[in-house]
Amino acid sequence: MGTTRSYACTTQTALTRLGSNVRRTSRVLLGMGARRATLVSLLLWRRVLQRLPRLQGSPQKPVAIAGAQLCPWNARRKLYQQVGNFVGSVVSPLLANIYLHELDRYMESTYLNLSGKEKARRRKQGIGNALYVRYADDFVVLCNGTKAEAHAMKQELGAFLSTMGLTLSEAKTKVTHITEGFDFLGYRVIRSTGTKGNMVPKVLVPAKAINRFRLKIREILAPSTAKESIGLKIQRLNWLTRGWCEYYRATSSPSWAFRQVEYELFWDFAHWLGRKYESNMPAIMQRFRQKNTFGNKTRQLIMPTEYKAKRLVAKTWHNPYTEQDEVKKEKERIKRESLFSYDHIYLGENRPGWVDLREEILLRDGPICARCKNTFNPWEVQVDHIKMRARFKNPEDADRMENMQVLWKVFQSC
């Protein structure tokens, strides 16, 4: 059916209803960022934070923002006076769950808790039944009745939310047939013909998600980044590919979407290598290609088709507080999935190409300190110059492998 207007609408109204007294803390904590003011104000030890000197000198007057028509004027005015602007805060989904709990109770008591006989009786009377799913302030209602009943459901929910100070977004709230499909939480939910010829529900990868993935690849492999290290570039692409594929591998048929983005990922990275080394494509393929992907001595580019469809991993989980025995049985039945290993994390590099140089020196010398001759873990050592970089007229000569050594970080900082 749609979504409430925004996290801000839900959060502001939730705080008003919960009666959060945040005036005293908001004036102190806005210096940390308005997004944190609400979360910290709910902590029991806020008095301690108020006495910290580094939190003083914050603005006491909240700043107005564009698009402020998110909830009733009096609620917005009261919240802005006390808190300020916390749109997009990490606490917004939490407060959405707290405030929209009344909506959950209403749907459960009206539609979801009906017995099988009651639902069958409604169907004989020509009345449809409803299913309701909510995640934070996004929810969808599935109805097996007529289109008129679906519109009546929309009006019913809008009237109920208005009693809570919320408004359904007309731009995002839609009534559509299940054969036309709808987007929910980044997935495309639709009912279409299955492999056996019958109509089945499907969860697909939406086209706009594929386009966003392609645009992100192009952003990472922009021509202006050709001087960056190969290892750092592979690491960032692997983070993107791993997260995107893990999210969409649980869809009905993810392989077709993975093949589409893999083709672009492969050739975009190949052309990026060509720009970096100013070489032709056959030379790049001979130097960096490893079967169906690319890599160097230490890293390998992850391709989307390496992720297979993930189905029926676990059944419905039980409430760990009220059904502890069932939880124990479920834990015994389900095998825990092994955690996939991450690459060594490098958030950036001080000089272009430094990550590749560091890895080559570690492959040559190992994580052995050149001074104390002890062996350490790779993250405990650093690569440094033998002769100071400032003593060279050409900085590129200072970064040659002959002038590099491995040092323990304690020695390197001395």
mmCIF file of C-alpha atoms in Angstrom:
data_model
loop_
_atom_site.group_PDB
_atom_site.id
_atom_site.type_symbol
_atom_site.label_atom_id
_atom_site.label_comp_id
_atom_site.label_asym_id
_atom_site.label_seq_id
_atom_site.Cartn_x
_atom_site.Cartn_y
_atom_site.Cartn_z
ATOM 1 C CA MET A 1 0.000 0.000 0.000
ATOM 2 C CA GLY A 2 2.770 2.487 0.665
ATOM 3 C CA THR A 3 4.791 4.326 3.237
ATOM 4 C CA THR A 4 4.291 6.989 5.817
ATOM 5 C CA ARG A 5 5.578 10.370 4.844
ATOM 6 C CA SER A 6 9.119 10.123 6.130
ATOM 7 C CA TYR A 7 11.309 9.055 9.006
ATOM 8 C CA ALA A 8 11.177 12.632 10.242
ATOM 9 C CA CYS A 9 7.396 12.653 10.434
ATOM 10 C CA THR A 10 7.325 9.429 12.410
ATOM 11 C CA THR A 11 10.230 10.395 14.636
ATOM 12 C CA GLN A 12 8.955 13.835 15.502
ATOM 13 C CA THR A 13 5.477 12.594 16.301
ATOM 14 C CA ALA A 14 6.881 9.628 18.246
ATOM 15 C CA LEU A 15 8.960 11.875 20.470
ATOM 16 C CA THR A 16 5.956 14.081 21.145
ATOM 17 C CA ARG A 17 3.890 11.074 22.104
ATOM 18 C CA LEU A 18 6.631 9.463 24.169
ATOM 19 C CA GLY A 19 7.080 12.717 26.075
ATOM 20 C CA SER A 20 10.859 12.846 25.680
ATOM 21 C CA ASN A 21 12.181 15.803 27.647
ATOM 22 C CA VAL A 22 15.238 16.660 25.598
ATOM 23 C CA ARG A 23 15.400 20.423 26.052
ATOM 24 C CA ARG A 24 18.177 20.267 28.611
ATOM 25 C CA THR A 25 20.416 17.953 26.618
ATOM 26 C CA SER A 26 19.752 19.230 23.111
ATOM 27 C CA ARG A 27 21.426 22.567 23.789
ATOM 28 C CA VAL A 28 24.585 20.775 24.831
ATOM 29 C CA LEU A 29 24.708 17.924 22.342
ATOM 30 C CA LEU A 30 23.919 19.747 19.128
ATOM 31 C CA GLY A 31 27.626 20.417 18.843
ATOM 32 C CA MET A 32 28.145 16.717 18.243
ATOM 33 C CA GLY A 33 25.625 16.802 15.427
ATOM 34 C CA ALA A 34 21.875 17.139 15.450
ATOM 35 C CA ARG A 35 21.459 13.503 14.473
ATOM 36 C CA ARG A 36 22.880 12.310 17.789
ATOM 37 C CA ALA A 37 21.003 14.714 19.996
ATOM 38 C CA THR A 38 17.877 12.581 20.243
ATOM 39 C CA LEU A 39 19.682 9.306 20.880
ATOM 40 C CA VAL A 40 21.946 10.623 23.603
ATOM 41 C CA SER A 41 19.106 12.494 25.275
ATOM 42 C CA LEU A 42 17.372 9.185 25.904
ATOM 43 C CA LEU A 43 20.335 7.794 27.831
ATOM 44 C CA LEU A 44 20.116 7.545 31.571
ATOM 45 C CA TRP A 45 23.564 9.057 32.015
ATOM 46 C CA ARG A 46 22.917 12.252 30.075
ATOM 47 C CA ARG A 47 23.807 14.354 33.154
ATOM 48 C CA VAL A 48 27.361 13.054 32.940
ATOM 49 C CA LEU A 49 27.631 14.073 29.298
ATOM 50 C CA GLN A 50 26.409 17.549 30.093
ATOM 51 C CA ARG A 51 29.394 18.150 32.355
ATOM 52 C CA LEU A 52 31.938 17.326 29.636
ATOM 53 C CA PRO A 53 33.717 20.543 28.580
ATOM 54 C CA ARG A 54 34.067 19.490 24.934
ATOM 55 C CA LEU A 55 30.314 19.573 24.485
ATOM 56 C CA GLN A 56 29.890 23.233 25.427
ATOM 57 C CA GLY A 57 29.358 26.143 23.091
ATOM 58 C CA SER A 58 26.669 24.545 20.939
ATOM 59 C CA PRO A 59 23.926 26.552 19.235
ATOM 60 C CA GLN A 60 20.773 26.810 21.287
ATOM 61 C CA LYS A 61 18.527 27.866 18.443
ATOM 62 C CA PRO A 62 17.542 25.097 16.018
ATOM 63 C CA VAL A 63 18.053 25.708 12.317
ATOM 64 C CA ALA A 64 15.104 25.482 9.955
ATOM 65 C CA ILE A 65 15.382 23.100 7.013
ATOM 66 C CA ALA A 66 13.892 22.941 3.555
ATOM 67 C CA GLY A 67 10.839 20.771 3.154
ATOM 68 C CA ALA A 68 9.800 21.191 6.752
ATOM 69 C CA GLN A 69 6.134 20.367 6.103
ATOM 70 C CA LEU A 70 6.478 16.822 7.399
ATOM 71 C CA CYS A 71 3.943 16.689 10.217
ATOM 72 C CA PRO A 72 1.364 18.949 11.904
ATOM 73 C CA TRP A 73 2.651 22.468 12.514
ATOM 74 C CA ASN A 74 2.304 22.424 16.289
ATOM 75 C CA ALA A 75 4.145 19.110 16.676
ATOM 76 C CA ARG A 76 6.921 20.236 14.330
ATOM 77 C CA ARG A 77 7.285 23.586 16.102
ATOM 78 C CA LYS A 78 7.471 21.960 19.516
ATOM 79 C CA LEU A 79 10.016 19.387 18.413
ATOM 80 C CA TYR A 80 12.229 21.900 16.622
ATOM 81 C CA GLN A 81 12.324 24.058 19.727
ATOM 82 C CA GLN A 82 13.452 21.138 21.855
ATOM 83 C CA VAL A 83 15.555 18.953 19.569
ATOM 84 C CA GLY A 84 16.354 20.592 16.267
ATOM 85 C CA ASN A 85 16.671 18.761 12.964
ATOM 86 C CA PHE A 86 17.381 15.042 13.302
ATOM 87 C CA VAL A 87 16.090 13.867 9.909
ATOM 88 C CA GLY A 88 17.959 10.725 8.866
ATOM 89 C CA SER A 89 19.075 9.793 12.353
ATOM 90 C CA VAL A 90 19.877 6.150 13.041
ATOM 91 C CA VAL A 91 17.327 6.265 15.843
ATOM 92 C CA SER A 92 14.516 7.135 13.410
ATOM 93 C CA PRO A 93 13.719 3.489 12.475
ATOM 94 C CA LEU A 94 13.678 2.583 16.161
ATOM 95 C CA LEU A 95 11.218 5.339 16.975
ATOM 96 C CA ALA A 96 9.178 4.370 13.897
ATOM 97 C CA ASN A 97 8.858 0.853 15.313
ATOM 98 C CA ILE A 98 7.816 2.221 18.692
ATOM 99 C CA TYR A 99 5.262 4.642 17.353
ATOM 100 C CA LEU A 100 3.809 2.419 14.621
ATOM 101 C CA HIS A 101 3.298 -0.416 17.088
ATOM 102 C CA GLU A 102 -0.283 0.839 17.389
ATOM 103 C CA LEU A 103 -0.725 0.277 13.664
ATOM 104 C CA ASP A 104 0.575 -3.284 14.067
ATOM 105 C CA ARG A 105 -1.895 -3.966 16.866
ATOM 106 C CA TYR A 106 -4.744 -2.540 14.820
ATOM 107 C CA MET A 107 -3.975 -4.723 11.794
ATOM 108 C CA GLU A 108 -3.495 -7.818 13.934
ATOM 109 C CA SER A 109 -6.778 -7.393 15.791
ATOM 110 C CA THR A 110 -8.750 -6.505 12.654
ATOM 111 C CA TYR A 111 -7.316 -8.744 9.931
ATOM 112 C CA LEU A 112 -4.346 -10.909 10.894
ATOM 113 C CA ASN A 113 -5.697 -12.802 13.902
ATOM 114 C CA LEU A 114 -8.727 -14.172 12.088
ATOM 115 C CA SER A 115 -9.062 -17.945 12.143
ATOM 116 C CA GLY A 116 -9.218 -20.074 9.046
ATOM 117 C CA LYS A 117 -12.982 -20.451 9.365
ATOM 118 C CA GLU A 118 -13.482 -16.718 9.726
ATOM 119 C CA LYS A 119 -11.364 -16.047 6.653
ATOM 120 C CA ALA A 120 -13.303 -18.686 4.668
ATOM 121 C CA ARG A 121 -16.582 -17.136 5.803
ATOM 122 C CA ARG A 122 -15.451 -13.727 4.607
ATOM 123 C CA ARG A 123 -14.533 -15.155 1.224
ATOM 124 C CA LYS A 124 -17.982 -16.744 0.851
ATOM 125 C CA GLN A 125 -19.492 -13.357 1.613
ATOM 126 C CA GLY A 126 -17.389 -11.786 -1.132
ATOM 127 C CA ILE A 127 -15.076 -9.975 1.312
ATOM 128 C CA GLY A 128 -11.312 -10.242 0.864
ATOM 129 C CA ASN A 129 -8.696 -10.931 3.529
ATOM 130 C CA ALA A 130 -5.524 -8.960 4.096
ATOM 131 C CA LEU A 131 -1.880 -9.591 4.911
ATOM 132 C CA TYR A 132 0.277 -6.853 6.433
ATOM 133 C CA VAL A 133 4.078 -6.521 6.477
ATOM 134 C CA ARG A 134 5.968 -3.546 7.907
ATOM 135 C CA TYR A 135 9.657 -2.593 8.140
ATOM 136 C CA ALA A 136 10.276 0.673 10.018
ATOM 137 C CA ASP A 137 7.973 3.176 8.267
ATOM 138 C CA ASP A 138 7.600 1.127 5.062
ATOM 139 C CA PHE A 139 4.669 -1.270 4.940
ATOM 140 C CA VAL A 140 2.655 -3.194 2.395
ATOM 141 C CA VAL A 141 -0.858 -4.644 2.641
ATOM 142 C CA LEU A 142 -1.821 -7.575 0.400
ATOM 143 C CA CYS A 143 -5.539 -8.025 -0.243
ATOM 144 C CA ASN A 144 -7.270 -10.822 -2.180
ATOM 145 C CA GLY A 145 -10.435 -8.784 -2.663
ATOM 146 C CA THR A 146 -11.538 -6.317 -5.307
ATOM 147 C CA LYS A 147 -9.891 -3.063 -6.296
ATOM 148 C CA ALA A 148 -12.618 -1.153 -4.487
ATOM 149 C CA GLU A 149 -11.763 -3.018 -1.273
ATOM 150 C CA ALA A 150 -8.100 -2.144 -1.723
ATOM 151 C CA HIS A 151 -8.956 1.548 -2.034
ATOM 152 C CA ALA A 152 -11.206 1.241 1.009
ATOM 153 C CA MET A 153 -8.269 -0.306 2.900
ATOM 154 C CA LYS A 154 -6.108 2.653 1.893
ATOM 155 C CA GLN A 155 -8.703 5.095 3.198
ATOM 156 C CA GLU A 156 -9.051 3.083 6.412
ATOM 157 C CA LEU A 157 -5.317 3.120 7.075
ATOM 158 C CA GLY A 158 -5.079 6.796 6.216
ATOM 159 C CA ALA A 159 -7.832 7.597 8.688
ATOM 160 C CA PHE A 160 -6.182 5.515 11.418
ATOM 161 C CA LEU A 161 -2.764 7.120 10.860
ATOM 162 C CA SER A 162 -4.313 10.572 10.934
ATOM 163 C CA THR A 163 -5.410 9.897 14.515
ATOM 164 C CA MET A 164 -1.714 9.368 15.316
ATOM 165 C CA GLY A 165 -0.625 12.598 13.640
ATOM 166 C CA LEU A 166 0.718 10.865 10.516
ATOM 167 C CA THR A 167 -0.155 11.232 6.842
ATOM 168 C CA LEU A 168 0.183 8.718 4.025
ATOM 169 C CA SER A 169 2.376 9.946 1.183
ATOM 170 C CA GLU A 170 0.212 10.092 -1.935
ATOM 171 C CA ALA A 171 3.316 9.911 -4.114
ATOM 172 C CA LYS A 172 4.469 6.649 -2.530
ATOM 173 C CA THR A 173 1.125 5.049 -1.608
ATOM 174 C CA LYS A 174 -0.185 3.086 -4.566
ATOM 175 C CA VAL A 175 -2.874 0.505 -5.231
ATOM 176 C CA THR A 176 -1.683 -1.983 -7.833
ATOM 177 C CA HIS A 177 -2.479 -5.509 -8.969
ATOM 178 C CA ILE A 178 -0.036 -8.203 -7.938
ATOM 179 C CA THR A 179 0.533 -9.163 -11.597
ATOM 180 C CA GLU A 180 1.852 -5.648 -12.201
ATOM 181 C CA GLY A 181 4.161 -5.928 -9.187
ATOM 182 C CA PHE A 182 5.466 -3.422 -6.671
ATOM 183 C CA ASP A 183 8.791 -2.443 -5.098
ATOM 184 C CA PHE A 184 9.350 -3.063 -1.389
ATOM 185 C CA LEU A 185 12.659 -2.694 0.493
ATOM 186 C CA GLY A 186 14.620 -2.692 -2.745
ATOM 187 C CA TYR A 187 12.979 -5.844 -4.139
ATOM 188 C CA ARG A 188 10.497 -6.255 -6.964
ATOM 189 C CA VAL A 189 7.550 -8.412 -5.798
ATOM 190 C CA ILE A 190 5.320 -9.758 -8.577
ATOM 191 C CA ARG A 191 3.107 -12.724 -9.454
ATOM 192 C CA SER A 192 3.836 -14.228 -12.844
ATOM 193 C CA THR A 193 4.101 -17.512 -14.731
ATOM 194 C CA GLY A 194 6.491 -20.014 -13.175
ATOM 195 C CA THR A 195 8.587 -22.777 -14.704
ATOM 196 C CA LYS A 196 5.658 -25.231 -14.550
ATOM 197 C CA GLY A 197 3.204 -22.899 -16.250
ATOM 198 C CA ASN A 198 1.273 -21.876 -13.157
ATOM 199 C CA MET A 199 1.109 -18.436 -11.536
ATOM 200 C CA VAL A 200 3.596 -18.088 -8.677
ATOM 201 C CA PRO A 201 4.851 -15.154 -6.579
ATOM 202 C CA LYS A 202 8.379 -13.966 -7.334
ATOM 203 C CA VAL A 203 10.867 -11.631 -5.683
ATOM 204 C CA LEU A 204 13.122 -10.098 -8.328
ATOM 205 C CA VAL A 205 15.977 -7.627 -8.613
ATOM 206 C CA PRO A 206 14.477 -4.320 -9.825
ATOM 207 C CA ALA A 207 15.954 -2.641 -12.877
ATOM 208 C CA LYS A 208 16.734 0.562 -10.956
ATOM 209 C CA ALA A 209 18.857 -1.433 -8.481
ATOM 210 C CA ILE A 210 20.915 -2.784 -11.381
ATOM 211 C CA ASN A 211 21.332 0.722 -12.803
ATOM 212 C CA ARG A 212 22.480 2.067 -9.427
ATOM 213 C CA PHE A 213 25.052 -0.720 -9.199
ATOM 214 C CA ARG A 214 26.358 0.118 -12.674
ATOM 215 C CA LEU A 215 26.619 3.815 -11.843
ATOM 216 C CA LYS A 216 28.540 2.992 -8.673
ATOM 217 C CA ILE A 217 31.008 0.868 -10.654
ATOM 218 C CA ARG A 218 31.574 3.738 -13.075
ATOM 219 C CA GLU A 219 32.089 6.119 -10.175
ATOM 220 C CA ILE A 220 34.734 3.895 -8.584
ATOM 221 C CA LEU A 221 36.479 3.292 -11.926
ATOM 222 C CA ALA A 222 36.384 6.902 -13.083
ATOM 223 C CA PRO A 223 39.299 7.983 -15.309
ATOM 224 C CA SER A 224 40.440 10.454 -12.651
ATOM 225 C CA THR A 225 41.237 7.527 -10.310
ATOM 226 C CA ALA A 226 43.726 5.827 -12.638
ATOM 227 C CA LYS A 227 46.658 6.627 -10.331
ATOM 228 C CA GLU A 228 45.221 4.727 -7.359
ATOM 229 C CA SER A 229 46.561 1.327 -6.363
ATOM 230 C CA ILE A 230 45.166 -1.797 -7.960
ATOM 231 C CA GLY A 231 44.804 -3.471 -4.582
ATOM 232 C CA LEU A 232 42.801 -0.573 -3.171
ATOM 233 C CA LYS A 233 40.587 -0.476 -6.247
ATOM 234 C CA ILE A 234 39.938 -4.218 -6.122
ATOM 235 C CA GLN A 235 39.115 -3.960 -2.426
ATOM 236 C CA ARG A 236 36.504 -1.251 -2.977
ATOM 237 C CA LEU A 237 34.927 -3.109 -5.872
ATOM 238 C CA ASN A 238 34.820 -6.294 -3.805
ATOM 239 C CA TRP A 239 33.047 -4.458 -0.977
ATOM 240 C CA LEU A 240 30.448 -3.187 -3.417
ATOM 241 C CA THR A 241 29.957 -6.509 -5.194
ATOM 242 C CA ARG A 242 29.857 -8.548 -2.000
ATOM 243 C CA GLY A 243 27.242 -6.363 -0.320
ATOM 244 C CA TRP A 244 25.030 -6.062 -3.405
ATOM 245 C CA CYS A 245 25.111 -9.756 -4.263
ATOM 246 C CA GLU A 246 24.556 -10.881 -0.671
ATOM 247 C CA TYR A 247 21.440 -8.712 -0.527
ATOM 248 C CA TYR A 248 19.954 -9.909 -3.815
ATOM 249 C CA ARG A 249 21.070 -13.537 -3.866
ATOM 250 C CA ALA A 250 17.906 -14.467 -1.943
ATOM 251 C CA THR A 251 15.661 -13.398 -4.841
ATOM 252 C CA SER A 252 13.849 -15.810 -7.131
ATOM 253 C CA SER A 253 16.371 -15.813 -9.991
ATOM 254 C CA PRO A 254 19.394 -13.635 -9.236
ATOM 255 C CA SER A 255 21.719 -15.219 -11.795
ATOM 256 C CA TRP A 256 20.388 -13.192 -14.738
ATOM 257 C CA ALA A 257 20.941 -9.918 -12.886
ATOM 258 C CA PHE A 258 24.411 -10.987 -11.757
ATOM 259 C CA ARG A 259 25.388 -11.820 -15.339
ATOM 260 C CA GLN A 260 24.271 -8.385 -16.531
ATOM 261 C CA VAL A 261 26.407 -6.472 -14.058
ATOM 262 C CA GLU A 262 29.361 -8.870 -14.344
ATOM 263 C CA TYR A 263 29.900 -8.047 -18.016
ATOM 264 C CA GLU A 264 30.154 -4.327 -17.273
ATOM 265 C CA LEU A 265 32.304 -4.866 -14.163
ATOM 266 C CA PHE A 266 34.773 -7.026 -16.115
ATOM 267 C CA TRP A 267 35.312 -4.663 -19.026
ATOM 268 C CA ASP A 268 35.185 -1.442 -17.024
ATOM 269 C CA PHE A 269 37.965 -2.737 -14.794
ATOM 270 C CA ALA A 270 39.942 -3.911 -17.840
ATOM 271 C CA HIS A 271 39.748 -0.447 -19.408
ATOM 272 C CA TRP A 272 40.697 1.138 -16.076
ATOM 273 C CA LEU A 273 43.851 -0.998 -16.023
ATOM 274 C CA GLY A 274 44.539 0.063 -19.599
ATOM 275 C CA ARG A 275 44.338 3.735 -18.639
ATOM 276 C CA LYS A 276 46.499 3.203 -15.559
ATOM 277 C CA TYR A 277 49.370 1.499 -17.407
ATOM 278 C CA GLU A 278 48.714 3.152 -20.797
ATOM 279 C CA SER A 279 48.707 -0.261 -22.399
ATOM 280 C CA ASN A 280 46.584 -2.109 -24.939
ATOM 281 C CA MET A 281 43.990 -4.707 -24.033
ATOM 282 C CA PRO A 282 45.957 -7.867 -25.025
ATOM 283 C CA ALA A 283 48.825 -6.825 -22.745
ATOM 284 C CA ILE A 284 46.426 -6.116 -19.886
ATOM 285 C CA MET A 285 44.755 -9.496 -20.308
ATOM 286 C CA GLN A 286 48.071 -11.308 -20.325
ATOM 287 C CA ARG A 287 49.339 -9.498 -17.229
ATOM 288 C CA PHE A 288 46.287 -9.300 -14.945
ATOM 289 C CA ARG A 289 43.639 -11.768 -16.119
ATOM 290 C CA GLN A 290 43.098 -14.764 -13.850
ATOM 291 C CA LYS A 291 40.570 -17.101 -15.467
ATOM 292 C CA ASN A 292 37.297 -15.112 -15.567
ATOM 293 C CA THR A 293 38.462 -12.221 -13.423
ATOM 294 C CA PHE A 294 41.420 -9.938 -12.744
ATOM 295 C CA GLY A 295 43.910 -9.762 -9.914
ATOM 296 C CA ASN A 296 47.454 -9.202 -8.790
ATOM 297 C CA LYS A 297 49.724 -11.217 -6.511
ATOM 298 C CA THR A 298 47.686 -10.532 -3.371
ATOM 299 C CA ARG A 299 44.110 -9.747 -4.415
ATOM 300 C CA GLN A 300 41.510 -10.975 -6.841
ATOM 301 C CA LEU A 301 38.426 -9.207 -8.139
ATOM 302 C CA ILE A 302 35.194 -10.889 -7.004
ATOM 303 C CA MET A 303 32.708 -11.447 -9.832
ATOM 304 C CA PRO A 304 28.931 -11.402 -9.187
ATOM 305 C CA THR A 305 28.326 -14.837 -10.719
ATOM 306 C CA GLU A 306 30.363 -16.374 -7.892
ATOM 307 C CA TYR A 307 27.280 -15.867 -5.696
ATOM 308 C CA LYS A 308 24.581 -18.467 -6.177
ATOM 309 C CA ALA A 309 20.907 -18.297 -5.277
ATOM 310 C CA LYS A 310 20.279 -18.635 -1.556
ATOM 311 C CA ARG A 311 16.976 -20.258 -0.648
ATOM 312 C CA LEU A 312 15.417 -22.026 2.316
ATOM 313 C CA VAL A 313 18.294 -21.272 4.673
ATOM 314 C CA ALA A 314 16.079 -21.188 7.743
ATOM 315 C CA LYS A 315 12.419 -21.388 8.641
ATOM 316 C CA THR A 316 10.550 -18.827 10.692
ATOM 317 C CA TRP A 317 12.471 -17.933 13.831
ATOM 318 C CA HIS A 318 10.812 -18.016 17.213
ATOM 319 C CA ASN A 319 10.592 -15.358 19.890
ATOM 320 C CA PRO A 320 13.712 -15.870 22.063
ATOM 321 C CA TYR A 321 11.929 -14.550 25.159
ATOM 322 C CA THR A 322 8.654 -16.491 25.100
ATOM 323 C CA GLU A 323 9.661 -19.661 23.240
ATOM 324 C CA GLN A 324 13.095 -20.542 24.563
ATOM 325 C CA ASP A 325 12.640 -24.293 24.088
ATOM 326 C CA GLU A 326 11.702 -23.816 20.449
ATOM 327 C CA VAL A 327 14.721 -21.588 19.953
ATOM 328 C CA LYS A 328 17.039 -24.279 21.328
ATOM 329 C CA LYS A 329 15.551 -26.854 18.956
ATOM 330 C CA GLU A 330 15.918 -24.447 16.055
ATOM 331 C CA LYS A 331 19.560 -23.777 16.898
ATOM 332 C CA GLU A 332 20.264 -27.491 16.923
ATOM 333 C CA ARG A 333 18.575 -27.933 13.567
ATOM 334 C CA ILE A 334 20.123 -25.028 11.708
ATOM 335 C CA LYS A 335 23.786 -25.082 10.852
ATOM 336 C CA ARG A 336 25.416 -21.726 11.283
ATOM 337 C CA GLU A 337 26.708 -20.271 8.066
ATOM 338 C CA SER A 338 30.430 -19.806 7.865
ATOM 339 C CA LEU A 339 31.505 -16.168 7.763
ATOM 340 C CA PHE A 340 33.100 -15.151 4.500
ATOM 341 C CA SER A 341 36.560 -13.683 4.866
ATOM 342 C CA TYR A 342 37.094 -9.999 4.192
ATOM 343 C CA ASP A 343 40.085 -8.435 2.523
ATOM 344 C CA HIS A 344 42.682 -6.616 4.567
ATOM 345 C CA ILE A 345 41.028 -3.265 5.127
ATOM 346 C CA TYR A 346 42.662 -0.133 3.690
ATOM 347 C CA LEU A 347 40.420 2.910 3.792
ATOM 348 C CA GLY A 348 42.769 4.970 1.647
ATOM 349 C CA GLU A 349 46.378 5.725 0.772
ATOM 350 C CA ASN A 350 48.555 8.741 1.439
ATOM 351 C CA ARG A 351 50.164 8.623 -1.998
ATOM 352 C CA PRO A 352 48.736 7.058 -5.162
ATOM 353 C CA GLY A 353 50.053 3.543 -5.634
ATOM 354 C CA TRP A 354 51.330 3.175 -2.067
ATOM 355 C CA VAL A 355 49.129 0.158 -1.237
ATOM 356 C CA ASP A 356 50.496 -1.811 -4.209
ATOM 357 C CA LEU A 357 54.065 -0.915 -3.234
ATOM 358 C CA ARG A 358 53.494 -2.017 0.353
ATOM 359 C CA GLU A 359 52.128 -5.390 -0.727
ATOM 360 C CA GLU A 360 55.068 -5.983 -3.076
ATOM 361 C CA ILE A 361 57.575 -5.242 -0.303
ATOM 362 C CA LEU A 362 55.737 -7.589 2.086
ATOM 363 C CA LEU A 363 55.802 -10.321 -0.543
ATOM 364 C CA ARG A 364 59.531 -9.783 -1.011
ATOM 365 C CA ASP A 365 60.635 -9.493 2.645
ATOM 366 C CA GLY A 366 57.683 -10.863 4.600
ATOM 367 C CA PRO A 367 56.376 -9.174 7.798
ATOM 368 C CA ILE A 368 59.898 -9.225 9.305
ATOM 369 C CA CYS A 369 61.247 -6.057 10.884
ATOM 370 C CA ALA A 370 64.538 -4.946 9.299
ATOM 371 C CA ARG A 371 65.881 -3.728 12.669
ATOM 372 C CA CYS A 372 64.910 -6.310 15.268
ATOM 373 C CA LYS A 373 64.544 -9.209 12.769
ATOM 374 C CA ASN A 374 61.366 -10.393 14.514
ATOM 375 C CA THR A 375 58.318 -11.650 12.640
ATOM 376 C CA PHE A 376 55.011 -9.831 13.164
ATOM 377 C CA ASN A 377 51.537 -9.883 11.733
ATOM 378 C CA PRO A 378 51.122 -7.923 8.474
ATOM 379 C CA TRP A 379 49.037 -5.238 10.201
ATOM 380 C CA GLU A 380 51.741 -4.697 12.832
ATOM 381 C CA VAL A 381 54.415 -3.608 10.351
ATOM 382 C CA GLN A 382 54.831 -0.645 8.061
ATOM 383 C CA VAL A 383 56.880 -0.097 4.895
ATOM 384 C CA ASP A 384 59.322 2.816 5.146
ATOM 385 C CA HIS A 385 62.161 4.332 3.145
ATOM 386 C CA ILE A 386 65.785 3.387 3.858
ATOM 387 C CA LYS A 387 66.958 6.832 2.759
ATOM 388 C CA MET A 388 64.659 9.722 3.530
ATOM 389 C CA ARG A 389 62.371 10.729 0.693
ATOM 390 C CA ALA A 390 63.385 14.369 1.038
ATOM 391 C CA ARG A 391 66.979 13.520 0.032
ATOM 392 C CA PHE A 392 65.932 12.561 -3.502
ATOM 393 C CA LYS A 393 65.492 15.093 -6.267
ATOM 394 C CA ASN A 394 62.992 12.830 -7.997
ATOM 395 C CA PRO A 395 60.368 11.431 -5.561
ATOM 396 C CA GLU A 396 59.827 8.425 -7.819
ATOM 397 C CA ASP A 397 63.410 7.313 -7.207
ATOM 398 C CA ALA A 398 62.749 7.301 -3.458
ATOM 399 C CA ASP A 399 59.832 4.884 -3.909
ATOM 400 C CA ARG A 400 61.861 2.228 -5.714
ATOM 401 C CA MET A 401 61.842 -1.197 -4.092
ATOM 402 C CA GLU A 402 65.604 -1.024 -3.445
ATOM 403 C CA ASN A 403 64.989 1.884 -1.060
ATOM 404 C CA MET A 404 62.136 0.285 0.869
ATOM 405 C CA GLN A 405 62.230 -1.801 4.062
ATOM 406 C CA VAL A 406 59.774 -3.356 6.521
ATOM 407 C CA LEU A 407 59.693 -1.920 10.046
ATOM 408 C CA TRP A 408 57.705 -2.692 13.124
ATOM 409 C CA LYS A 409 55.293 0.198 13.705
ATOM 410 C CA VAL A 410 56.983 1.031 17.011
ATOM 411 C CA PHE A 411 60.327 1.550 15.250
ATOM 412 C CA GLN A 412 58.716 3.314 12.305
ATOM 413 C CA SER A 413 57.203 5.951 14.595
ATOM 414 C CA CYS A 414 60.571 6.638 16.318
#
